[in-house]
C-alpha angles and dihedrals in degrees: 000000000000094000088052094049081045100051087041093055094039086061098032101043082038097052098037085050086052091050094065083039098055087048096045093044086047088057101050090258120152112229105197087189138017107188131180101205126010119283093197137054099279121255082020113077097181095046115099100338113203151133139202093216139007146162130181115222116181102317103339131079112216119206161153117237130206099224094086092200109090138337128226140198116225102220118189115258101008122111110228142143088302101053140024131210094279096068083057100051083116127103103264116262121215097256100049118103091244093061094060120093113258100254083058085048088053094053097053086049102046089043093096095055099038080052091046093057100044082052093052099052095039091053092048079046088057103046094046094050093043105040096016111208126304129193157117117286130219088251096048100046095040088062090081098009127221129313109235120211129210079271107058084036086068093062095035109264119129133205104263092036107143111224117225118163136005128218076341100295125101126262146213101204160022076243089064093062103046083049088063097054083073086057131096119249093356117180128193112214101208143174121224117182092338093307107116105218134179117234112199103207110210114241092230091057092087079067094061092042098046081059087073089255113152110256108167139301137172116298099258111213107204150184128191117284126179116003116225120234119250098004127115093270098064084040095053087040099243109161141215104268082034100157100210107208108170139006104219090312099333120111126227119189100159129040080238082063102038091049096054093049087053102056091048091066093046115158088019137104113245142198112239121197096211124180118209124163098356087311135117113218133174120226120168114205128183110257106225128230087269096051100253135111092203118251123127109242122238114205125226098200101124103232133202126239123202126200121206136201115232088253099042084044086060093053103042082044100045091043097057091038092061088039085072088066097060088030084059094054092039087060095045092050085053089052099048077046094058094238091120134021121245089234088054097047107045124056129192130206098295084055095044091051081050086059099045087052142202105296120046105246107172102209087052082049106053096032084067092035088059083050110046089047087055087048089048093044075057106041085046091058087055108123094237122139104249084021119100098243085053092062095041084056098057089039082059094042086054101042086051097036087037080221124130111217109229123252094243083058087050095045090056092045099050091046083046090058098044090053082053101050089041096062087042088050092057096044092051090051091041082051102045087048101043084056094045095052112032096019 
């Protein structure tokens, strides 16, 4: 987990800081440093200064920094998390930053985030080209219909429903209908033993499910797949294709149910109806304290795979790179609603490792990096002061006012925003480490 988020930041803090280089560098601006990673004690710049690694190439010293939160280009003349007014106190030189005219100001600013987005779409470009799209279909899932969770029972849905419609209009996939949890008054059209019926779902359950509580998903019909070494499976002989039809006298027609039954005999030896070859055998392994035997489950859902040309892989890219950005604002406009708490919603760098997993699956890989570099591009054109999108909106101020902020203001402003993003920076780590460990 930790070497994924490290390799992410590492390509996505490293290209968004190009980004502001290559523009200062079009435009004849000196950059003193270009740092992937803080050397210094972020948000001190003069407290323990070092690098792991660092080379100095014409006038810029290029370098990896030990503080894995960030990176930053020290460009000549700005004021920024590395330098105050006072360091600026000389008459400008040609080649600083504050000696540009302010639409050339504007472009090195808004370089990250032009970076971050190019990325974006060229790495969805990328996964959609290379693995295509894989899913389950309407049809497929509707033969057996969804498994619905406590959660899904409070607002009337049941495990076997049969999805429709949602919010009235047709669907491709079981995708589709996690998508419209994030929107606003969704409602599931379903058929339930031949009745149709219509679902409200409630706007404040994305809260519940962006908790990590279980919602609903496909029935997943299942057989073993790979058989852990040492654990009570391999002790008791099951085998992988393994068709697990009963647990002691319980049914389990699904791996939800089986699951569940499973957990309830924790710590206790079962009797499993397994059938192999057209045969039904019985094998009794020891449940273990966490409620597992140890195999690995194949599942039998039949998905689709979609194949896509390099120019229809752009556009189906492109267009769900640039939907993070909507779907971002969407999210914060259910915040400021109440629909869905801010802890829930946001996650730091201990939530982000728990969504890159345990095992290095490239396409996993890639498919978050594409979107964390979209939501970067995002949080970056926020209009807070030390943020991007902070800079970008006193350019603006000054090419419409024609009046240029002092750099006593910027230097406020910019000691205004680092206190912000601070704080911001310690809930988000209270809070990622509040969920890992008690939720």
């Amino acid at each position: 987990m930790i070497g994924q988020l490290l390799l992410a930041l590492t390509i996505l803090v490293g290209l968004h800081e190009f980004g502001h280089f290559i523009f200062a560098r079009i435009f004849g601006i000196r950059v003193n440093k270009f740092y992937i990673f803080f050397d210094f004690l972020f948000p001190l710049p003069n407290v323990l200064n070092f690098a792991l690694w660092k080379k100095k190439k014409g006038d810029t010293e290029y370098g990896l920094g030990w503080f894995p939160l960030g990176g930053y280009v020290d460009i000549a003349g700005m004021i920024d998390e590395t330098k105050d007014s006072s360091q600026l106190s000389a008459v400008p030189e040609p080649y600083e930053f504050r000696s540009k005219p302010a639409w050339q100001r504007l472009f090195v600013m808004l370089g990250g985030i032009i970076v971050n987005i190019i990325l974006g779409i060229l790495i969805f470009w990328g996964v959609k080209y290379y693995w295509g799209e894989e899913y389950y279909s309407k049809a497929e899932v509707n033969k057996l219909g969804y498994y619905a969770h406590p959660l899904a029972q409070e607002i009337g849905l049941k495990t076997g429903d049969k999805i429709l419609k949602v919010n009235g209009q047709d669907y491709e996939s079981s995708g589709d209908v996690r998508a419209a949890l994030m929107q606003e008054n969704t409602n599931f059209t379903i058929e339930r033993n031949g009745e149709i019926k219509e679902i409200p779902v409630p706007n404040d359950l994305i809260d519940k499910v962006a908790s990590k509580i279980p919602f609903m998903e496909p029935i997943y019909p299942f057989k073993v797949g790979e058989i852990a070494k040492g654990m009570p499976a391999e002790a008791a002989g099951l085998k992988a294709g393994d068709k697990i039809l009963k647990i002691d006298t319980i049914t389990t027609v699904c791996f939800q149910d089986f699951q569940a039954t499973l957990k309830k005999f924790a710590g206790k030896k079962v009797n499993l109806s397994v059938e192999r070859a057209g045969k039904t055998l019985q094998i009794s392994p020891e449940v273990t304290k966490e409620g597992t035997i140890g195999f690995t489950s194949e599942f039998t859902l039949i998905s689709s795979k979609r194949t896509l040309t390099f120019g229809e892989s752009f556009i189906t890219g492109a267009k769900d790179a640039l939907s993070v950005i909507p779907n971002q604002i969407q999210g914060f406009g259910r915040i400021f609603k109440g629909h869905i708490s801010a802890g829930n919603a946001v996650s730091g760098p201990v939530g982000l490792a728990q969504m890159y997993g345990k095992s290095w699956d490239w396409e996993r890989f890639w498919g978050l990096t594409g979107l964390l570099s979209m939501g970067l591009a995002f949080m970056n054109a926020l209009p807070i002061p030390a943020l991007d999108g902070g800079h970008v909106l006193v350019l603006l101020y000054e090419m419409i006012t024609r009046r240029k902020p002092s750099e006593k203001f910027m230097e406020r402003t910019q000691q205004i925003g680092t206190f912000i993003l601070l704080t911001l920076m310690i809930l988000v780590l209270f809070n990622d480490t509040f969920k890992a460990l008690f939720k």
